[in-house]
Coordinates of N, CA and C and ligand atoms in Angstrom, one line a residue:
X43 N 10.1 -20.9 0.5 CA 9.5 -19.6 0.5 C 8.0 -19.7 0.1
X44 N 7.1 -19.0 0.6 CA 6.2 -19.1 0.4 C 5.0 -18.5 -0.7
X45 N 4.3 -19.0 -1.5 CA 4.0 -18.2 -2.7 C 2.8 -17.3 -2.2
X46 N 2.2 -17.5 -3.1 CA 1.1 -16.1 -2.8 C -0.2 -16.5 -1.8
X47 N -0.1 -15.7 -1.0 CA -1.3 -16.2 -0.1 C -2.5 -16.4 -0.6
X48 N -2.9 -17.3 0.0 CA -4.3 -18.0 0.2 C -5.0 -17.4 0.6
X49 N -6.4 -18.0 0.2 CA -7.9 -17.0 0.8 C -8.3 -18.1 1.8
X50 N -7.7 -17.6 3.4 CA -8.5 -18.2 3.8 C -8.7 -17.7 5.2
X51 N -8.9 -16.7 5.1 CA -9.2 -15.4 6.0 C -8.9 -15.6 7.5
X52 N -7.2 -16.1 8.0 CA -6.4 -16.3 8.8 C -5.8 -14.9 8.6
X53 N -4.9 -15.1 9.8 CA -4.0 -13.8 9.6 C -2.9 -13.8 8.8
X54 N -3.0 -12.4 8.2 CA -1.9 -11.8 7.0 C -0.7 -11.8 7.3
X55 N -0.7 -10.8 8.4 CA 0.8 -10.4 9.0 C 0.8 -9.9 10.6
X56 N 1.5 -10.4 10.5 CA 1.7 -10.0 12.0 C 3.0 -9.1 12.5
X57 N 2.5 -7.7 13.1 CA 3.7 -7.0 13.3 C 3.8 -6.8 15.3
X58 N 5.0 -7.4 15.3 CA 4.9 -6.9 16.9 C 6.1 -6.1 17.6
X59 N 6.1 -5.7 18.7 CA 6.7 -4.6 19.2 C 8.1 -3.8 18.4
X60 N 7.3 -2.9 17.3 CA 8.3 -2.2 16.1 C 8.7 -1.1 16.8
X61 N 10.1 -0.8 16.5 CA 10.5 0.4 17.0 C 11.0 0.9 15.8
X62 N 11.5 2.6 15.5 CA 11.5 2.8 14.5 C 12.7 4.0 14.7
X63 N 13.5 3.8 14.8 CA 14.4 5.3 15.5 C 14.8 5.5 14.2
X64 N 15.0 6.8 14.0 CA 16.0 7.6 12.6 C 16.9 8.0 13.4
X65 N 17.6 8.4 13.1 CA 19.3 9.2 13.6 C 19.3 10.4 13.0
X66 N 19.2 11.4 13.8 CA 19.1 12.8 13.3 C 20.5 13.7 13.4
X67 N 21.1 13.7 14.2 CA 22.5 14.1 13.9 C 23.4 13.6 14.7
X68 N 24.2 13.5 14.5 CA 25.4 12.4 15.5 C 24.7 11.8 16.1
X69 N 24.8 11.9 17.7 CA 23.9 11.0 18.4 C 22.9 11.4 18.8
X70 N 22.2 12.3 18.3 CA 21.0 12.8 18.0 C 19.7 11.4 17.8
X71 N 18.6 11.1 18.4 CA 18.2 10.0 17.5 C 16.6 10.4 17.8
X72 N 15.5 10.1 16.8 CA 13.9 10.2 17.2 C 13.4 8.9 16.9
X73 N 12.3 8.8 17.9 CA 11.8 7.6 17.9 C 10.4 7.7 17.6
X74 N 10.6 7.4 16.1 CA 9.4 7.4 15.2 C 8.0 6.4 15.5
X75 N 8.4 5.3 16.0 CA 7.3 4.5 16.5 C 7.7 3.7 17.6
X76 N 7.4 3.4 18.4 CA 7.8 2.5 19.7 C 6.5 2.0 20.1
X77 N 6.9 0.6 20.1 CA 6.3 -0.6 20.8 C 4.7 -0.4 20.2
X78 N 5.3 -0.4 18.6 CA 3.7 -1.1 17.9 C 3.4 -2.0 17.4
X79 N 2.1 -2.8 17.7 CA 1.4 -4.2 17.5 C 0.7 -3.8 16.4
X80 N 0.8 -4.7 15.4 CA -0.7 -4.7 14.7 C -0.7 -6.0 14.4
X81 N -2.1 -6.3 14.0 CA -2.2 -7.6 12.9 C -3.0 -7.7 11.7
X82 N -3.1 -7.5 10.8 CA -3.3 -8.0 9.5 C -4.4 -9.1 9.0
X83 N -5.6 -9.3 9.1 CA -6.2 -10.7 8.8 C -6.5 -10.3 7.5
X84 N -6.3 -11.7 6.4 CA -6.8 -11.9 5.2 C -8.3 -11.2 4.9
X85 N -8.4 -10.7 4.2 CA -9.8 -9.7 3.6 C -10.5 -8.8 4.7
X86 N -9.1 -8.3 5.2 CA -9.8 -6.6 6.2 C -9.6 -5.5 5.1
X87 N -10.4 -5.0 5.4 CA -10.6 -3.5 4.6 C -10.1 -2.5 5.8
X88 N -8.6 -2.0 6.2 CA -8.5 -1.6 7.4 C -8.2 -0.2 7.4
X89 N -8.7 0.8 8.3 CA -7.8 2.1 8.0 C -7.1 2.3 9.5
X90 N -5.7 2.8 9.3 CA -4.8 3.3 10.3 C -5.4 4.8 10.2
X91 N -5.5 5.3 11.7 CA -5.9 6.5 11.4 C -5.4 7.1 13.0
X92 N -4.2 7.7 12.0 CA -3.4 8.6 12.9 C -3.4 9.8 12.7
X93 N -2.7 10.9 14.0 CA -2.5 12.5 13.0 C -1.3 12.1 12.8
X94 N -1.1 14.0 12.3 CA -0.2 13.9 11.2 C 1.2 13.6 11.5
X95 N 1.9 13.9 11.1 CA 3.6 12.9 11.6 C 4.2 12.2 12.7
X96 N 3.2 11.3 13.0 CA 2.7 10.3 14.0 C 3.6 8.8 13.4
X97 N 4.1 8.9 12.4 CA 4.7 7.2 11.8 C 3.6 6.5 11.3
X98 N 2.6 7.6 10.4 CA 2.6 6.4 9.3 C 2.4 5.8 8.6
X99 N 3.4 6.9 7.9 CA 4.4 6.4 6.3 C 5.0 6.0 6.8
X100 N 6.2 5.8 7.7 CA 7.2 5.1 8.3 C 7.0 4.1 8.5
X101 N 5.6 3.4 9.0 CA 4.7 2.2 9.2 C 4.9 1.4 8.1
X102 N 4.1 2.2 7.5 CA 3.7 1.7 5.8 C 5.0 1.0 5.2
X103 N 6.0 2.1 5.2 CA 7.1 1.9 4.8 C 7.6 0.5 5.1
X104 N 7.7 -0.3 6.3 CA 7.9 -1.1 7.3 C 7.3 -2.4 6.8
X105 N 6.0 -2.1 6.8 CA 5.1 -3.6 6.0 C 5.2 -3.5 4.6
X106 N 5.5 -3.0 3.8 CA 6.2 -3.0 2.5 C 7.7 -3.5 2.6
X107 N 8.5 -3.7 3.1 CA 9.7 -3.7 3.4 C 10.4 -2.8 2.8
X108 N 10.4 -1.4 2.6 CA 11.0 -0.3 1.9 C 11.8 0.0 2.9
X109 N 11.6 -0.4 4.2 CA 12.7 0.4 5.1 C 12.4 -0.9 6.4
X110 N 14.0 -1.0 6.7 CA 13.7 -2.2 8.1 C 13.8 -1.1 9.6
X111 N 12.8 -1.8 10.5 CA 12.4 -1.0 11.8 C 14.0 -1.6 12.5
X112 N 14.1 -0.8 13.6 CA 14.9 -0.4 14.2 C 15.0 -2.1 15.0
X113 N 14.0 -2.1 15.6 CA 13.4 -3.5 16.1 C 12.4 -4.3 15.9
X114 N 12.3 -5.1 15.3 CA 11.2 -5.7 15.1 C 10.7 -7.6 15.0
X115 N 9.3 -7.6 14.7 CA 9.2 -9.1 14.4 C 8.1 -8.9 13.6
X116 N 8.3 -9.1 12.8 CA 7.2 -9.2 11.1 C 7.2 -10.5 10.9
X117 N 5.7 -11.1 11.1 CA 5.6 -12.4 10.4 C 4.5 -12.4 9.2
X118 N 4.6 -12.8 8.1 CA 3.7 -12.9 7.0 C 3.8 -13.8 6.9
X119 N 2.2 -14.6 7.2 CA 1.6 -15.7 6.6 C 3.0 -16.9 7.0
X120 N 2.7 -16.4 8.7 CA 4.3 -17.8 9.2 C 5.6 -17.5 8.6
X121 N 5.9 -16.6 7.6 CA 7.2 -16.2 7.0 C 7.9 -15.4 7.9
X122 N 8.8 -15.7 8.6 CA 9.5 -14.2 9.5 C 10.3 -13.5 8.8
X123 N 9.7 -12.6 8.2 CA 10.7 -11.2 7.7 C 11.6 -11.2 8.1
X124 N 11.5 -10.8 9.8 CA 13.4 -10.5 10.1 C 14.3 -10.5 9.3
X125 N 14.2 -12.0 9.4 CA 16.0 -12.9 9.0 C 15.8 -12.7 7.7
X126 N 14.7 -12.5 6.7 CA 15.2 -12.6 5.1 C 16.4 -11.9 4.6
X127 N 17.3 -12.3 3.4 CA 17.8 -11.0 2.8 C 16.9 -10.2 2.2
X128 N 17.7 -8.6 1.6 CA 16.8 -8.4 0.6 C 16.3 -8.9 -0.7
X129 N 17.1 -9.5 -1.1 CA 16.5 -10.2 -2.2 C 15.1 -10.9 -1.9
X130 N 14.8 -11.8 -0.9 CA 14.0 -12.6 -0.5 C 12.9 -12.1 -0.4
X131 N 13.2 -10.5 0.6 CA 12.1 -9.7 0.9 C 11.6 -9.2 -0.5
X132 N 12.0 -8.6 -1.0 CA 11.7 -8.2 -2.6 C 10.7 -9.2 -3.1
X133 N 11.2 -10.5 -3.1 CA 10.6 -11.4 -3.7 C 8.9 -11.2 -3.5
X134 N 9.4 -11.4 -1.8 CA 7.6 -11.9 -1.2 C 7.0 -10.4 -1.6
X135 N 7.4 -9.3 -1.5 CA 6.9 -7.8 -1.9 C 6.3 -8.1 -3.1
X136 N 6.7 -8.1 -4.0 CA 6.2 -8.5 -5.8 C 5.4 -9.6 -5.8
X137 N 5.5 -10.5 -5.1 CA 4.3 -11.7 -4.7 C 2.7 -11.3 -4.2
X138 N 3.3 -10.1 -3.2 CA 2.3 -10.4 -2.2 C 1.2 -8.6 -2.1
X139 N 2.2 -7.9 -2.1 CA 2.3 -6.3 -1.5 C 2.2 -5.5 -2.9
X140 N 0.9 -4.6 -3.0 CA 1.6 -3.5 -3.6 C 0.8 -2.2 -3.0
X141 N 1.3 -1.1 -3.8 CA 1.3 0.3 -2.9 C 0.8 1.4 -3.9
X142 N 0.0 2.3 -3.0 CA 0.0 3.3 -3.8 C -0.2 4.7 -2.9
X143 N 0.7 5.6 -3.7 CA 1.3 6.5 -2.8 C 0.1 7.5 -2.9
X144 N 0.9 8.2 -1.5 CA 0.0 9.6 -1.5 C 0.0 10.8 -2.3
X145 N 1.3 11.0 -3.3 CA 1.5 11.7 -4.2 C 1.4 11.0 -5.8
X146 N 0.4 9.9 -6.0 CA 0.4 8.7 -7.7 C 1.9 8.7 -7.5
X147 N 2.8 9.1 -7.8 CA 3.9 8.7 -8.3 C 4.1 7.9 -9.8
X148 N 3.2 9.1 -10.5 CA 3.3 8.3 -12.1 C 4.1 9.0 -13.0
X149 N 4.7 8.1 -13.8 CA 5.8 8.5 -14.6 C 5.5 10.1 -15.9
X150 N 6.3 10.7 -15.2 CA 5.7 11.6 -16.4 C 5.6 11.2 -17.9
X151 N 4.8 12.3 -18.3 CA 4.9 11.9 -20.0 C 4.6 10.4 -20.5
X152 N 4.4 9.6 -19.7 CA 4.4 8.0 -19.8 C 2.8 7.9 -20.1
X153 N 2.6 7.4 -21.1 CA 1.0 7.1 -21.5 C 0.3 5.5 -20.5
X154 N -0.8 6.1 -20.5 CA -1.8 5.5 -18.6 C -1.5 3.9 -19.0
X155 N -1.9 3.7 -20.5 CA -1.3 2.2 -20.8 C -0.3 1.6 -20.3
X156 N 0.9 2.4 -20.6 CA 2.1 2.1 -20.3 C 2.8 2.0 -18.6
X157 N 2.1 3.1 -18.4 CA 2.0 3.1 -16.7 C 1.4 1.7 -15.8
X158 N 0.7 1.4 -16.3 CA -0.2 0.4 -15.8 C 0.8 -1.3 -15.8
X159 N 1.6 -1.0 -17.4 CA 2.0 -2.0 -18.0 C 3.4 -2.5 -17.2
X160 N 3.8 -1.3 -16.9 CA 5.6 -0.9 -16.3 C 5.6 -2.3 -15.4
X161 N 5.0 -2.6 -14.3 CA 5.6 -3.8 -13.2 C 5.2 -5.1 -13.9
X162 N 4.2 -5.3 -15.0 CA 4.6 -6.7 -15.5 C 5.7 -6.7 -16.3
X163 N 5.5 -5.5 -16.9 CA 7.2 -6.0 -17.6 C 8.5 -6.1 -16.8
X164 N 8.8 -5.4 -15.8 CA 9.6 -5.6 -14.7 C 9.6 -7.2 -14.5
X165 N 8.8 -7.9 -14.4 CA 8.4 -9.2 -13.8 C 8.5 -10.2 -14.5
X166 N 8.4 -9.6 -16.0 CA 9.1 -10.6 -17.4 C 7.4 -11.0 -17.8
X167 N 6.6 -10.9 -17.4 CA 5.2 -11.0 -17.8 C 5.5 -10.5 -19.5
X168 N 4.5 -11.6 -20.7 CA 5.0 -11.5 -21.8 C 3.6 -10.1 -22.3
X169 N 4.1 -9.2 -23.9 CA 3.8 -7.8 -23.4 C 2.1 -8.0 -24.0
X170 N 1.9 -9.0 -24.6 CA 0.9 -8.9 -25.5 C -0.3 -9.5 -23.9
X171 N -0.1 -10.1 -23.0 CA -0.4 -10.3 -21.7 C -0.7 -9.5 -20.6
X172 N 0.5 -8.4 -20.9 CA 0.7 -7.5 -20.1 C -0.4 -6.6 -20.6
X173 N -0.6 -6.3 -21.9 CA -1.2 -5.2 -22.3 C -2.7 -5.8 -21.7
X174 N -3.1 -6.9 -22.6 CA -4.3 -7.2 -21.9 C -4.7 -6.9 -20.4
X175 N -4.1 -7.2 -19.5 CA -4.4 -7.2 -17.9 C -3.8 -5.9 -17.6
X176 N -3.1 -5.2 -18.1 CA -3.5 -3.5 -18.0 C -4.3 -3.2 -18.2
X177 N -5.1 -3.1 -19.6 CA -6.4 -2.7 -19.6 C -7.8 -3.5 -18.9
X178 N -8.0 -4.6 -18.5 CA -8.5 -5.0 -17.7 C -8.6 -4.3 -16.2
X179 N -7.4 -4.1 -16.0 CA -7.2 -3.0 -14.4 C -7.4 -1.6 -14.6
X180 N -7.7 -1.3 -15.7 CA -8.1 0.2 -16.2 C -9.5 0.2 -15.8
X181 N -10.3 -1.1 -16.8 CA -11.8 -0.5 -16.9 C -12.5 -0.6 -15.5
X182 N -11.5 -1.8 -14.8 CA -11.9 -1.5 -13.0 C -12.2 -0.6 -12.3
X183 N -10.6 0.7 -12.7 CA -11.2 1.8 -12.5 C -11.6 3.2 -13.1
X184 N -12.7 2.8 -14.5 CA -13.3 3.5 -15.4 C -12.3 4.1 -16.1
X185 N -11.5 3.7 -16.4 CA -10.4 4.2 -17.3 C -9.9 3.9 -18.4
X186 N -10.9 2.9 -18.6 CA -10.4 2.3 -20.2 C -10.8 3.8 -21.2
X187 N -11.2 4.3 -21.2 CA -11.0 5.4 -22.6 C -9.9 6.2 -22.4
X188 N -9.0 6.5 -21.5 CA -7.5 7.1 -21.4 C -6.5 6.4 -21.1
X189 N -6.5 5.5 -21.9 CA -5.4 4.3 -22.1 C -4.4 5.2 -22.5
X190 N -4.6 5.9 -23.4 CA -3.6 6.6 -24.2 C -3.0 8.4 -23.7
X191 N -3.7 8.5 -22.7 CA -3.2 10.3 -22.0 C -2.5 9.6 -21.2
X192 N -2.2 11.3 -20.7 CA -0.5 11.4 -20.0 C -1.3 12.1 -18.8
X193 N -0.1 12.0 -17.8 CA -0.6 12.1 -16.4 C -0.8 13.9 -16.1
X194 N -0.3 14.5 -16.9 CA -0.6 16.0 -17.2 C -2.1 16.3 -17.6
X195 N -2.9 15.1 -18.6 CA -4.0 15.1 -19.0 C -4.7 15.0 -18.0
X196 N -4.6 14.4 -17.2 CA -5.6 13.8 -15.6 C -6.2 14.4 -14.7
X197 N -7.2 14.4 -14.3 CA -7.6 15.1 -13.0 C -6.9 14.3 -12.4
X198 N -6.5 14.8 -10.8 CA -6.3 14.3 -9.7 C -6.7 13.0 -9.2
X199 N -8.2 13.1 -9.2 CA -8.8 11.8 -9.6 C -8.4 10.8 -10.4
X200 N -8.4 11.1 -11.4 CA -7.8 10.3 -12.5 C -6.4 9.4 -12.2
X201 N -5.8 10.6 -11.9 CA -4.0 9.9 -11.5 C -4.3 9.0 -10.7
X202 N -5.0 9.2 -9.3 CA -5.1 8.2 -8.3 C -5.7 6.9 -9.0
X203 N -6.2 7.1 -9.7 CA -6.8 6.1 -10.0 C -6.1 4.8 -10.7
X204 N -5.3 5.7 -11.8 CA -4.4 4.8 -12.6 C -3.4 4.5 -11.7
X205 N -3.2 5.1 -10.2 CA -2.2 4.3 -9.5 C -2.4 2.9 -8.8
X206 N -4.2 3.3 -8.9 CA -4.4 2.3 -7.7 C -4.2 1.0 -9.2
X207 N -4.6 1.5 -10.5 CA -4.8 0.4 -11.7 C -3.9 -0.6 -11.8
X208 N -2.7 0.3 -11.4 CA -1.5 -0.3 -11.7 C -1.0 -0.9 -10.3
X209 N -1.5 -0.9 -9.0 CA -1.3 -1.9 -8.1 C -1.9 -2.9 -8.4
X210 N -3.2 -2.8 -8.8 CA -3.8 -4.3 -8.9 C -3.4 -5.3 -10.0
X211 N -2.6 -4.6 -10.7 CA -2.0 -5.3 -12.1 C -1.4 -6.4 -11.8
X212 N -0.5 -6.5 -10.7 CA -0.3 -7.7 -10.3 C -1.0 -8.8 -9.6
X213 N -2.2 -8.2 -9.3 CA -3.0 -9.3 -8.2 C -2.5 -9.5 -7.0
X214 N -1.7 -8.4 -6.1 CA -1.2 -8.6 -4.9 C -2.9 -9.1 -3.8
X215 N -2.3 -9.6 -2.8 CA -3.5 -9.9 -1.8 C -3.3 -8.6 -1.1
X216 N -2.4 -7.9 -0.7 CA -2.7 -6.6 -0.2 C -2.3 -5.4 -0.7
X217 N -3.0 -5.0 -0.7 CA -2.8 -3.4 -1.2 C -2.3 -2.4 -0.1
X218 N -1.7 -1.4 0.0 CA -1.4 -0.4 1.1 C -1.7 0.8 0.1
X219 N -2.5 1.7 1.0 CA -2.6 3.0 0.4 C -2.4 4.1 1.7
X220 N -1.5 5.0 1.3 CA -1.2 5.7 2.2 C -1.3 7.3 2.3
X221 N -2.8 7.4 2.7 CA -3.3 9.2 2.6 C -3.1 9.1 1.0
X222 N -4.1 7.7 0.4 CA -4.5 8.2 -1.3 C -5.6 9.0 -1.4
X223 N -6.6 9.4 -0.3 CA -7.5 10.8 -0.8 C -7.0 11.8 -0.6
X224 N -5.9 12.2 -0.6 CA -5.4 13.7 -0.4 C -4.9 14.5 -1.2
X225 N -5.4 16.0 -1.2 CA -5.7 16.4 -2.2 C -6.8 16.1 -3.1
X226 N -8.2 15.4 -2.6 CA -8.9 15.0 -3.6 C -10.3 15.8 -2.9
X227 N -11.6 16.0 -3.6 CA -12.6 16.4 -3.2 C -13.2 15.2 -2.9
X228 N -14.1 16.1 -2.4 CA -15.1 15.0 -1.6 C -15.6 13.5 -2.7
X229 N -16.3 14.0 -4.1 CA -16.7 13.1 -4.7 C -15.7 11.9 -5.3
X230 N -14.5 12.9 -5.3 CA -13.7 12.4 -5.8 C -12.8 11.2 -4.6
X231 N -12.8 11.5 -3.7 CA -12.3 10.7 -2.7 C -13.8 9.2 -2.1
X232 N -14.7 9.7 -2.6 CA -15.5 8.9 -2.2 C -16.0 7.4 -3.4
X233 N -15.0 8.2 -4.4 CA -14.9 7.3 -5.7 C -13.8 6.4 -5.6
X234 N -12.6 7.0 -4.8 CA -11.8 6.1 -4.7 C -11.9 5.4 -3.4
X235 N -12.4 5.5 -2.7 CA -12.9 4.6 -1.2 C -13.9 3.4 -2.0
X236 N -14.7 3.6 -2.8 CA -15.8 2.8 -3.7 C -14.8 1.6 -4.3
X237 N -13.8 2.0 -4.7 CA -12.7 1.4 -5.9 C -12.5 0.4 -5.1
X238 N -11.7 0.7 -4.0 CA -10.8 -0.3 -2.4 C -12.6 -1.5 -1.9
X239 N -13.4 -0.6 -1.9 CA -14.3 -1.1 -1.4 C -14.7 -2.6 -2.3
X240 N -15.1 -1.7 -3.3 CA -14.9 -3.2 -4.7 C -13.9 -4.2 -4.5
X241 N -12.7 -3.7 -4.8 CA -11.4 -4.7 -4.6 C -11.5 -5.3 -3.1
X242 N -11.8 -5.1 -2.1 CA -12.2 -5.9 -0.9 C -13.1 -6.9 -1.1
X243 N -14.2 -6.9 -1.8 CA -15.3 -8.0 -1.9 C -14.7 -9.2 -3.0
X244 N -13.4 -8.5 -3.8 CA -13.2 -9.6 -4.4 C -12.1 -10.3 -3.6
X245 N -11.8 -10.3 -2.8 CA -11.0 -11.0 -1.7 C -9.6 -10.1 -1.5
X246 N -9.7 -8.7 -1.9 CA -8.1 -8.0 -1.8 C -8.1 -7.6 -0.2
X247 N -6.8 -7.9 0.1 CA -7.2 -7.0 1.8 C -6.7 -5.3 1.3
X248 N -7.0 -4.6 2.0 CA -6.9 -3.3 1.6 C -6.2 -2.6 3.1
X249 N -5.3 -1.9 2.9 CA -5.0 -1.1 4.3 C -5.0 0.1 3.6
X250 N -5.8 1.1 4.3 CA -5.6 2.8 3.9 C -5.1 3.3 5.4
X251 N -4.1 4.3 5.4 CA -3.5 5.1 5.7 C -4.3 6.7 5.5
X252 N -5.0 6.9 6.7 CA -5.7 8.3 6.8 C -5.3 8.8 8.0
X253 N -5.8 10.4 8.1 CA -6.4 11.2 9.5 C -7.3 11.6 9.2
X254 N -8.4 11.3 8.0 CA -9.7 11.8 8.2 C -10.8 11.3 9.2
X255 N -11.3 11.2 9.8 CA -12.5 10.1 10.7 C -13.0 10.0 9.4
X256 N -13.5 10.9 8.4 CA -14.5 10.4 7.1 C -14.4 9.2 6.1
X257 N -12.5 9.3 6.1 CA -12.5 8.4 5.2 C -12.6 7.0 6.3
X258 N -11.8 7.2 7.0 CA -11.6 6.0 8.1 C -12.9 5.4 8.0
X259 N -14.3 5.7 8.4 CA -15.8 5.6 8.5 C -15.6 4.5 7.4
X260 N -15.1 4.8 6.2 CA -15.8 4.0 5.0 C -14.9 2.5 4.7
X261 N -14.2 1.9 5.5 CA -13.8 0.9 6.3 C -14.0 0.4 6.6
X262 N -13.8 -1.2 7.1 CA -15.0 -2.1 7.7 C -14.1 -2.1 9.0
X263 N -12.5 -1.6 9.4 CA -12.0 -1.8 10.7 C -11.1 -0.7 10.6
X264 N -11.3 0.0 11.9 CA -10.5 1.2 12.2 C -9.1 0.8 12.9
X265 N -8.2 1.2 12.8 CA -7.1 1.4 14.0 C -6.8 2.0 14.3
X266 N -7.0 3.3 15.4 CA -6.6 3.8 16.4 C -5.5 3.8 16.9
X267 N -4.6 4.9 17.4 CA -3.5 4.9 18.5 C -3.6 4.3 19.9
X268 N -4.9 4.3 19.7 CA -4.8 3.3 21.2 C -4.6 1.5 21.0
X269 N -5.2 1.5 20.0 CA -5.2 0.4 19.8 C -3.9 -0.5 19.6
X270 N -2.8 -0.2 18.9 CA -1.9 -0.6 19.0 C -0.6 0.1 19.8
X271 N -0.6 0.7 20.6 CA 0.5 1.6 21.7 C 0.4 0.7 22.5
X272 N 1.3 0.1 22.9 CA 1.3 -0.5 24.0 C 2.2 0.0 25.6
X273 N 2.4 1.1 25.3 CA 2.9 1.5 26.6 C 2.6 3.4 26.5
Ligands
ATP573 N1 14.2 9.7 7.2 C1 13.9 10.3 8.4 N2 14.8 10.8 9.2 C2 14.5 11.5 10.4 N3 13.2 11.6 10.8 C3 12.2 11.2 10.0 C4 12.5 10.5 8.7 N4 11.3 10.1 8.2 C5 10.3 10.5 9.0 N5 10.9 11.1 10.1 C6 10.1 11.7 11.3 O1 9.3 10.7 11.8 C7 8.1 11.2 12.2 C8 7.0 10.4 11.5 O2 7.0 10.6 10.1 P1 6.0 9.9 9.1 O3 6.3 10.5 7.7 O4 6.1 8.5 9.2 O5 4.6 10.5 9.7 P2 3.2 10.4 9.0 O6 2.3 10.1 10.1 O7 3.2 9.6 7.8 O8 3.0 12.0 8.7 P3 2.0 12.7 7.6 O9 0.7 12.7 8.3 O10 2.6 14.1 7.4 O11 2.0 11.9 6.3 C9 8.1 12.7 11.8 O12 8.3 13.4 13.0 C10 9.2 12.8 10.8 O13 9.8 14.1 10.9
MG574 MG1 2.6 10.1 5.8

């Protein structure tokens, strides 16, 4: 198995002809994505920019391994997805991948420290370690003085932020964010485009998930529905 990728700005992942069918009632079935390509190179700053219930979060879902495509060939870094179990997949997930959703998804009542802290301790990371490199990933994103509020305390801003904190806590090589300016204002989405933007120069690849052209713009590579549709 393979450990944590290398910087050496080859390709990440390779996804090829994904189909993505749900089953809607008996033999009812929708076909969420069909016959999409993408590829992934080590330190793209990329935005997918589709409308709206187009597949994708279902996408996202897919190169996270949260959910297996209908059909597919996912290769990471020569690793072929496919055949893994879950377990394996999990593995390379917590190695390689982390995420931050369109809604933060932060624990209520859970103080921003603690939030931050949650996946090293998952990981057995020891806590006096853990605390350090939480707050380290806070003041990245100007957050070291609300170590201690709750996600009720937060602007909008704020939350997103301690989500993105707590992705990078691990030091994954890629990040997925999927429609994380939404719901945000302008300054405030252009603060967290700035964040990704930083974390790209230090070698993170970054994929955002938009439909704005604005945000897409602040990207160094667009992808388009034409771009990967192959039929
Ligand atoms: N679990 C599911 N079962 C059935 N259909 C689903 C399921 N999840 C998503 N879909 C359908 O698949 C399509 C794509 O959904 P998805 O959430 O991936 O789109 P999206 O581009 O992320 O949308 P949005 O812009 O609203 O975030 C939609 O038509 C949706 O209704
Ligand atoms: Mg979505």
């Amino acid at each position: 198995m393979n450990k944590k990728v290398e910087k050496t700005g080859k390709k990440m992942i390779e996804l090829k002809n994904i189909i993505k069918t749900y089953k809607i009632w008996k033999d009812q079935t929708f076909d969420a994505l069909k016959w999409v390509s993408l590829d992934i190179m080590e330190w793209d700053f990329l935005s997918i920019m589709w409308p709206s219930w187009s597949g994708k979060s279902t996408l996202m879902n897919i190169i996270w391994m949260l959910d297996d495509a209908t059909q597919w060939d996912y290769i990471l870094k020569w690793e072929e997805i496919n055949n893994l179990s879950d377990g394996e997949q999990t593995k390379i997930r917590w190695e390689n991948i982390w995420f931050v959703f369109q809604n933060y998804s932060l624990i209520p009542r859970m103080k921003v420290l603690k939030q931050v802290m949650t996946p090293m301790i998952y990981a057995w990371v020891n806590r006096k370690q853990a605390k350090q490199r939480a707050i380290n990933a806070l003041a990245k994103v100007w957050l070291e003085d609300k170590l201690t509020s709750k996600p009720d305390e937060l602007s909008w801003g704020q939350k997103q932020r301690v989500a993105i904190a707590r992705a990078i806590v691990m030091e994954p090589a890629l990040i997925l964010a999927d429609e994380p300016t939404w719901a945000l204002d302008t300054k405030t989405w252009e603060e967290v485009m700035n964040i990704f933007s930083e974390l790209n120069k230090e070698w993170k690849t970054i994929v955002v998930i938009t439909h704005e052209p604005d945000i897409a713009n602040l990207t160094k590579k667009i992808v388009t529905v034409k771009d990967w549709l192959l039929t």
